[in-house]
XYZ file of C-alpha atoms in Angstrom:
545
model
C -330.609 38.746 -37.478
C -332.078 35.782 -39.328
C -330.014 33.235 -37.433
C -330.059 29.506 -37.957
C -331.421 27.106 -35.328
C -328.857 24.629 -34.067
C -329.773 20.950 -34.354
C -332.466 21.394 -37.012
C -332.760 21.350 -40.816
C -335.479 22.373 -43.257
C -337.326 20.032 -45.609
C -334.456 20.270 -48.121
C -331.910 19.300 -45.440
C -330.479 22.846 -45.368
C -329.759 24.815 -42.171
C -333.084 26.167 -40.949
C -333.726 29.887 -40.429
C -335.501 30.978 -37.255
C -337.689 33.602 -38.951
C -339.010 31.354 -41.717
C -339.565 28.084 -39.884
C -341.061 26.521 -36.816
C -342.801 28.459 -34.074
C -346.547 28.871 -33.956
C -346.900 28.820 -37.751
C -345.686 25.223 -37.963
C -347.313 24.278 -34.665
C -350.697 25.433 -35.995
C -350.680 22.727 -38.684
C -349.699 20.125 -36.105
C -352.279 21.235 -33.537
C -354.986 21.092 -36.236
C -353.940 17.502 -37.008
C -354.108 16.631 -33.314
C -357.633 18.052 -33.102
C -358.687 15.841 -36.022
C -356.909 12.763 -34.644
C -358.611 13.100 -31.246
C -361.946 13.553 -33.058
C -361.335 10.263 -34.872
C -360.015 8.326 -31.881
C -362.771 9.349 -29.485
C -365.346 8.777 -32.196
C -364.469 5.146 -31.520
C -363.322 5.093 -27.888
C -365.950 7.252 -26.173
C -368.939 5.093 -27.154
C -367.258 1.743 -27.728
C -368.896 0.201 -24.674
C -372.336 0.980 -26.171
C -371.425 -0.800 -29.413
C -370.084 -3.829 -27.541
C -373.147 -4.148 -25.294
C -375.498 -3.275 -28.184
C -374.859 -4.734 -31.671
C -372.183 -7.159 -30.404
C -374.300 -8.336 -27.451
C -371.628 -8.428 -24.708
C -372.286 -8.119 -20.964
C -371.404 -4.883 -19.137
C -368.409 -6.409 -17.302
C -367.048 -8.110 -20.450
C -367.506 -4.958 -22.513
C -365.758 -2.838 -19.849
C -362.832 -5.276 -19.789
C -362.589 -5.202 -23.604
C -362.694 -1.388 -23.681
C -359.997 -1.149 -20.999
C -357.815 -3.750 -22.736
C -358.074 -1.997 -26.087
C -357.512 1.444 -24.564
C -354.538 0.092 -22.639
C -353.045 -1.425 -25.771
C -353.598 1.828 -27.677
C -351.760 3.720 -24.942
C -348.865 1.237 -24.711
C -348.196 0.934 -28.445
C -346.678 4.458 -28.493
C -343.640 2.868 -26.827
C -343.114 0.938 -30.062
C -343.944 3.960 -32.203
C -341.564 6.176 -30.250
C -338.670 3.744 -30.602
C -339.290 3.345 -34.341
C -339.371 7.126 -34.795
C -336.319 7.919 -32.676
C -334.254 4.994 -33.985
C -335.212 4.607 -37.651
C -337.863 6.624 -39.498
C -337.811 9.967 -37.718
C -340.914 11.699 -36.374
C -342.163 13.228 -39.638
C -342.114 9.978 -41.637
C -343.498 7.983 -38.716
C -346.529 10.283 -38.522
C -347.222 9.716 -42.233
C -346.929 5.913 -41.999
C -349.025 5.875 -38.806
C -351.730 7.985 -40.472
C -352.028 5.492 -43.337
C -352.366 2.575 -40.880
C -354.903 4.599 -38.877
C -357.024 5.307 -41.957
C -356.907 1.642 -43.013
C -358.066 0.523 -39.555
C -360.942 3.014 -39.494
C -361.974 1.982 -43.005
C -362.090 -1.704 -42.061
C -363.968 -0.834 -38.859
C -366.611 0.927 -40.938
C -366.847 -2.124 -43.217
C -367.202 -4.378 -40.169
C -370.075 -2.272 -38.813
C -371.834 -2.361 -42.193
C -371.569 -6.155 -42.490
C -372.619 -6.645 -38.855
C -375.681 -4.432 -39.333
C -376.770 -6.416 -42.395
C -376.174 -9.768 -40.688
C -378.095 -8.834 -37.520
C -381.038 -7.448 -39.530
C -381.237 -10.642 -41.593
C -380.955 -12.803 -38.470
C -383.721 -10.909 -36.645
C -386.035 -11.224 -39.665
C -385.514 -14.983 -39.729
C -385.970 -15.333 -35.945
C -389.059 -13.111 -35.655
C -387.308 -10.089 -34.188
C -385.276 -11.910 -31.524
C -381.887 -10.316 -30.794
C -378.880 -11.882 -32.477
C -375.124 -11.654 -32.095
C -372.864 -11.405 -35.159
C -370.985 -14.541 -36.315
C -367.384 -15.196 -35.254
C -365.767 -14.013 -38.491
C -367.366 -10.572 -38.160
C -366.186 -10.401 -34.543
C -362.646 -11.180 -35.757
C -362.878 -8.470 -38.430
C -364.151 -5.955 -35.893
C -361.474 -6.564 -33.266
C -358.712 -6.802 -35.893
C -359.783 -3.419 -37.261
C -360.017 -2.006 -33.752
C -356.464 -3.027 -32.899
C -355.212 -1.748 -36.251
C -356.590 1.643 -35.188
C -354.709 1.220 -31.896
C -351.485 0.501 -33.809
C -351.869 3.584 -36.003
C -352.708 5.779 -33.032
C -349.790 4.322 -31.095
C -347.254 5.481 -33.658
C -349.067 8.723 -34.488
C -349.646 10.395 -31.130
C -346.194 10.571 -29.460
C -344.405 11.424 -32.706
C -346.842 14.185 -33.651
C -346.634 15.809 -30.229
C -342.834 15.560 -30.051
C -342.597 16.921 -33.607
C -344.830 19.830 -32.593
C -342.700 20.664 -29.548
C -339.599 20.457 -31.778
C -340.852 23.538 -33.619
C -339.774 25.643 -30.614
C -336.106 26.115 -29.730
C -335.622 25.381 -26.038
C -332.336 27.351 -26.052
C -334.097 30.585 -27.008
C -335.831 32.256 -23.994
C -338.852 33.443 -25.958
C -339.357 30.154 -27.804
C -338.791 28.224 -24.566
C -341.762 30.000 -22.965
C -343.783 29.357 -26.127
C -342.942 25.668 -25.893
C -344.428 25.507 -22.391
C -347.593 27.167 -23.752
C -347.612 24.722 -26.648
C -348.405 21.834 -24.290
C -351.366 23.763 -22.875
C -352.806 24.634 -26.283
C -352.078 21.148 -27.530
C -354.352 19.726 -24.859
C -356.861 22.502 -25.527
C -357.080 21.278 -29.132
C -357.606 17.690 -27.978
C -360.510 18.841 -25.826
C -362.070 20.681 -28.767
C -361.692 17.637 -31.024
C -363.139 15.320 -28.398
C -366.092 17.591 -27.687
C -366.978 17.907 -31.365
C -367.017 14.137 -31.766
C -369.064 13.698 -28.581
C -371.699 16.099 -29.886
C -371.738 15.025 -33.540
C -370.490 11.452 -33.896
C -372.069 10.029 -30.727
C -375.447 11.431 -31.745
C -375.097 9.816 -35.185
C -374.106 6.464 -33.637
C -377.006 6.493 -31.176
C -379.742 7.884 -33.454
C -378.761 7.102 -37.053
C -376.356 4.188 -37.556
C -372.943 2.903 -36.560
C -371.650 2.701 -40.127
C -371.800 6.468 -40.535
C -370.617 6.870 -36.940
C -367.397 4.968 -37.747
C -367.065 6.270 -41.306
C -366.893 9.969 -40.397
C -363.763 9.521 -38.210
C -362.122 7.733 -41.153
C -362.735 10.707 -43.465
C -361.517 13.145 -40.809
C -358.223 11.252 -40.430
C -357.735 11.358 -44.197
C -358.201 15.141 -44.087
C -355.766 15.359 -41.152
C -353.035 13.660 -43.181
C -353.497 16.202 -45.975
C -353.259 19.110 -43.513
C -350.077 17.668 -42.021
C -348.470 17.434 -45.462
C -349.430 21.041 -46.238
C -347.074 22.242 -43.506
C -344.043 20.310 -44.826
C -342.126 23.393 -46.019
C -342.505 25.227 -42.693
C -341.368 22.490 -40.306
C -338.066 22.166 -38.458
C -336.622 18.648 -38.690
C -334.285 17.590 -35.885
C -330.825 16.283 -36.824
C -330.439 12.677 -35.751
C -327.125 11.752 -34.174
C -325.760 8.625 -35.802
C -324.842 6.910 -32.526
C -328.086 7.645 -30.700
C -330.179 4.658 -31.743
C -332.533 4.125 -28.814
C -332.713 0.356 -29.339
C -328.925 0.154 -29.258
C -328.767 2.203 -26.062
C -331.424 0.093 -24.349
C -329.590 -3.078 -25.371
C -326.326 -1.708 -24.014
C -328.021 -0.827 -20.763
C -329.444 -4.321 -20.268
C -326.162 -6.048 -21.157
C -324.224 -3.700 -18.934
C -326.455 -4.232 -15.910
C -326.456 -8.027 -16.343
C -322.662 -8.135 -16.669
C -322.194 -5.801 -13.721
C -324.508 -7.875 -11.520
C -322.443 -10.972 -12.278
C -319.141 -9.306 -11.433
C -320.161 -7.197 -8.445
C -320.828 -8.529 -5.000
C -322.915 -5.623 -3.917
C -323.845 -2.026 -4.634
C -323.165 0.498 -1.898
C -326.175 2.313 -0.558
C -325.322 6.004 -0.416
C -328.274 7.872 -1.879
C -332.051 7.677 -2.170
C -333.821 5.022 -4.223
C -333.752 6.728 -7.619
C -330.128 7.772 -7.109
C -329.201 4.185 -6.218
C -330.750 2.952 -9.448
C -328.931 5.591 -11.486
C -325.568 4.874 -9.797
C -325.989 1.149 -10.280
C -326.926 1.558 -13.932
C -323.974 3.897 -14.583
C -321.516 1.345 -13.258
C -323.203 -1.407 -15.233
C -323.063 0.532 -18.489
C -319.409 1.409 -18.053
C -318.640 -2.208 -17.268
C -320.388 -3.285 -20.486
C -318.079 -1.291 -22.761
C -315.699 1.060 -21.008
C -313.993 2.251 -24.163
C -316.929 2.745 -26.517
C -319.570 3.830 -24.019
C -319.438 7.586 -23.512
C -320.455 9.483 -20.410
C -323.285 11.120 -22.362
C -324.821 7.709 -23.074
C -324.650 6.864 -19.377
C -326.445 10.085 -18.506
C -329.125 9.418 -21.133
C -330.030 6.052 -19.627
C -329.859 7.454 -16.091
C -332.395 10.108 -17.132
C -334.893 7.360 -17.974
C -334.231 5.467 -14.752
C -334.977 8.541 -12.653
C -338.431 8.759 -14.234
C -339.521 5.326 -12.988
C -340.834 6.398 -9.530
C -342.895 9.234 -11.059
C -344.201 6.916 -13.779
C -345.228 4.172 -11.360
C -346.925 6.452 -8.823
C -349.018 8.044 -11.595
C -350.714 4.746 -12.436
C -353.609 5.119 -9.983
C -354.545 8.371 -11.677
C -354.692 6.475 -14.977
C -357.008 3.840 -13.448
C -359.467 6.595 -12.536
C -359.028 8.118 -16.012
C -360.274 4.836 -17.535
C -363.699 5.044 -15.886
C -364.942 8.034 -17.877
C -365.563 5.981 -21.035
C -366.942 2.877 -19.318
C -368.967 2.928 -16.096
C -369.730 6.653 -16.180
C -371.454 6.052 -19.530
C -373.361 2.987 -18.303
C -374.625 4.988 -15.301
C -375.939 7.672 -17.622
C -377.872 5.168 -19.741
C -380.099 4.314 -16.750
C -380.929 7.950 -15.895
C -383.356 10.533 -17.261
C -381.633 11.996 -20.340
C -384.559 14.027 -21.688
C -383.722 17.553 -22.779
C -386.951 18.338 -24.604
C -389.960 16.429 -25.833
C -388.803 13.625 -28.122
C -385.076 14.280 -27.633
C -382.661 12.453 -25.315
C -378.997 13.275 -24.903
C -376.744 10.233 -25.570
C -375.162 9.119 -22.291
C -371.649 9.170 -23.774
C -372.107 12.820 -24.763
C -371.789 13.831 -21.119
C -368.060 13.402 -21.631
C -368.277 16.824 -23.285
C -368.179 18.288 -19.786
C -364.626 17.005 -19.438
C -363.790 18.893 -22.623
C -365.691 22.016 -21.551
C -363.744 22.098 -18.281
C -360.482 21.815 -20.231
C -361.489 24.443 -22.820
C -362.436 26.939 -20.094
C -359.586 26.230 -17.682
C -356.576 26.061 -20.043
C -356.833 29.680 -21.305
C -357.261 30.859 -17.697
C -354.334 28.701 -16.599
C -352.065 29.773 -19.477
C -352.953 33.485 -19.694
C -353.811 34.389 -16.094
C -352.608 31.852 -13.530
C -349.141 31.135 -14.982
C -348.125 34.800 -15.570
C -349.150 35.691 -12.014
C -347.328 32.746 -10.439
C -344.329 33.284 -12.752
C -344.067 36.854 -11.448
C -344.319 35.714 -7.822
C -341.920 32.754 -8.028
C -339.550 33.703 -10.835
C -340.083 30.231 -12.336
C -340.584 30.475 -16.155
C -343.235 27.736 -15.960
C -345.069 29.294 -12.999
C -345.356 26.114 -10.992
C -343.113 23.121 -11.522
C -344.263 20.225 -13.662
C -344.399 17.898 -10.651
C -346.497 20.370 -8.653
C -348.905 20.543 -11.576
C -349.185 16.737 -11.783
C -349.822 16.404 -8.040
C -352.578 19.044 -8.111
C -354.419 17.061 -10.761
C -354.116 13.867 -8.728
C -355.973 15.545 -5.860
C -358.798 16.588 -8.204
C -358.938 13.034 -9.581
C -359.368 11.535 -6.108
C -362.144 14.045 -5.360
C -363.939 13.067 -8.581
C -364.170 9.483 -7.316
C -365.605 10.632 -3.987
C -368.279 12.631 -5.827
C -368.961 9.719 -8.197
C -369.514 7.363 -5.241
C -371.971 9.796 -3.613
C -373.947 10.259 -6.841
C -374.080 6.512 -7.525
C -375.347 5.867 -3.998
C -378.084 8.425 -4.632
C -378.959 6.707 -7.952
C -379.291 3.310 -6.247
C -381.455 4.789 -3.481
C -383.720 6.389 -6.098
C -384.090 3.059 -7.936
C -385.015 1.362 -4.664
C -387.424 4.141 -3.658
C -389.380 3.796 -6.917
C -389.351 -0.019 -6.917
C -387.104 -0.261 -9.986
C -384.449 -2.631 -8.695
C -385.614 -5.383 -11.065
C -386.300 -3.045 -13.986
C -382.828 -2.421 -15.445
C -384.144 -1.205 -18.816
C -386.446 1.455 -17.358
C -385.355 5.042 -16.827
C -384.730 6.000 -13.211
C -386.416 9.325 -12.317
C -383.090 11.030 -11.621
C -381.580 13.567 -14.008
C -378.384 12.666 -15.813
C -377.092 16.131 -14.881
C -376.216 14.667 -11.463
C -373.176 13.173 -13.204
C -371.840 16.550 -14.390
C -369.671 17.328 -11.294
C -367.655 14.113 -11.576
C -367.044 14.749 -15.293
C -365.991 18.364 -14.633
C -363.556 17.300 -11.900
C -362.049 14.782 -14.318
C -361.536 17.633 -16.788
C -359.883 19.772 -14.119
C -357.568 16.910 -13.151
C -356.658 16.395 -16.836
C -355.582 20.036 -17.234
C -353.095 19.605 -14.423
C -351.994 15.966 -14.506
C -352.212 15.010 -18.192
C -350.619 18.212 -19.491
C -348.056 18.059 -16.677
C -347.131 14.485 -17.555
C -346.792 15.386 -21.240
C -344.410 18.260 -20.559
C -342.519 16.324 -17.876
C -341.794 13.262 -19.995
C -340.880 15.413 -23.004
C -338.600 17.737 -21.060
C -336.848 15.254 -18.766
C -335.499 12.852 -21.395
C -332.538 13.477 -23.739
C -333.351 15.477 -26.871
C -333.000 12.538 -29.261
C -335.442 10.388 -27.270
C -338.414 12.696 -26.942
C -340.828 10.500 -28.919
C -339.935 7.706 -26.498
C -340.361 10.143 -23.605
C -343.903 11.037 -24.655
C -344.560 7.341 -25.192
C -343.708 6.812 -21.527
C -346.391 9.336 -20.578
C -348.907 7.523 -22.777
C -347.853 4.183 -21.300
C -349.009 5.470 -17.899
C -352.516 5.671 -19.368
C -352.084 2.294 -21.074
C -350.933 0.389 -18.019
C -353.648 2.154 -16.011
C -356.268 0.805 -18.410
C -354.884 -2.721 -18.069
C -354.865 -2.403 -14.293
C -358.447 -1.135 -14.417
C -359.416 -4.131 -16.548
C -357.715 -6.506 -14.100
C -359.362 -4.875 -11.075
C -362.798 -5.039 -12.721
C -362.256 -8.701 -13.623
C -361.057 -9.630 -10.122
C -363.831 -7.751 -8.309
C -366.449 -9.162 -10.688
C -365.334 -12.732 -9.892
C -364.970 -12.191 -6.145
C -368.159 -10.195 -5.577
C -370.188 -12.509 -7.814
C -369.324 -15.717 -5.933
C -371.988 -17.949 -4.370
C -374.773 -16.535 -6.491
C -374.342 -12.963 -5.196
C -374.776 -9.956 -7.467
C -371.473 -8.648 -8.771
C -370.476 -5.037 -8.181
C -370.633 -4.812 -11.977
C -373.905 -6.653 -12.573
C -375.457 -5.983 -15.992
C -378.445 -4.799 -13.961
C -376.801 -1.652 -12.590
C -379.655 -1.240 -10.117
C -378.320 -4.326 -8.335
C -374.659 -3.488 -8.871
C -372.415 -1.503 -6.537
C -370.412 0.961 -8.566
C -370.473 3.154 -5.438
C -368.243 0.608 -3.668
C -365.921 0.552 -6.670
C -365.619 4.333 -6.754
C -364.880 4.418 -3.007
C -362.120 1.859 -3.588
C -360.625 4.011 -6.344
C -360.795 7.101 -4.126
C -358.812 5.248 -1.458
C -356.253 4.001 -3.980
C -355.943 7.552 -5.363
C -355.090 8.882 -1.897
C -352.424 6.196 -1.397
C -351.024 6.828 -4.878
C -350.820 10.562 -4.229
C -348.823 10.168 -1.006
C -346.423 7.762 -2.735
C -346.066 10.249 -5.603
C -345.417 13.079 -3.147
C -342.608 11.106 -1.510
C -340.722 10.631 -4.792
C -341.569 14.042 -6.285
C -340.053 15.885 -3.308
C -336.647 14.279 -3.944
C -336.668 14.520 -7.751
C -333.921 16.668 -9.299
C -334.821 18.243 -12.657
C -332.483 17.959 -15.629
C -332.798 21.707 -16.168
C -332.232 24.218 -13.408
C -335.112 26.416 -14.583
C -337.580 23.815 -13.340
C -336.384 23.853 -9.712
């Protein structure tokens, strides 16, 4: 029977038929757009530190802080994009608006690089080849363009992913299993997009020019918008409930809690921490408007509150995640990158090993591991989402241990060959030593990142799924800000009294090995805290128990 799908309409606002809409046909358009968007984003993000320390003339520590701050902002802005989509525009229209902002930002970034290149060349000619930094107005144009890209990405990413998952009906057993696979193949596509940009765009940036290196991502995003529009007639569009404005619900929650705190002497302690928060919030919401506030609204807000412990204990993982585009790349610049005579691999291109690990592991995970575990446990998802996240956290901590060992070896090699004071010379140690730490980061992504995506999509109410995915992205965003703060604090403390900072621009005098050991220790503490809360978490859907 060609039945309709409850809760969804077609592009003409008619009831949508299961056989002619959604599923993998619609998801294929959306996954292709995600591949292109990740190509564009990482065409900027993966080598940004090289542009900041190169043409813009910033120090390593300052550049790392700027990269982390921008990355953090880009990962937090989805909170705004998710609210706008779920409250006003809807996911489809938000993706279109976000794409236009994205393309504008990338276009201005390309213009900024062109003007900076001309200005620096003219300056060096006047000053007999001495290095120059661009003037302040070009710096303003560059960073304005960069944050415009962050704004576009912030509205684009959570809405596109939620819209893609919406193409599968969670009430249908077959489509429900397909939805779980969707998150795996979604991340597979991101890895493919990232790897293509690391091979193609990074090479162009390092060996040709930055104008072309920024311009190509702009053209790719324009093509992505066209692909997204091509799938318009096949998509399922969720029906928005008139009273489920997320801003309204958040406002009610805050007013209710404030009013309840003023009128209540205490809150009885009967359950664990997350249950206490949910009970307290329920009473506060009902106190705010007992007649108008329905039980369903109370449960919706409680669902968000119960996510807080998982969200907060995932932050250390995000701090480690931030290092792959900053200090890992700077390490690689100092090492032997020769592949053949006259050809050197760009240091940032080693991030392809993260993508290769994801590309290899996800098909194995989705087609071999999950079916086997599903058969053994009877769980439709194989392992629970929280088990998957925790497994990735362990791999992340191990990556920092390996990174510390490799960096210690690099420093010993520099000392052995008398290169401590020669920061611009190549240390006789192959860049392939860095491969294991990149691969482990890829393994941890397959488990933790994909697990977080599915968890925050599945465990929030249906009408708030863009916001839910924004919460997952905000983990990465806050982690980047925390990484930036930690780098700043350690740089100031370790560099006191004329001592070399752990993040000295001369990496042969720096101590990234100490930093990686610190992150490994924090990862272990974060994992045990996560384990404590995960063991007591109760899923919204029984199938996840």
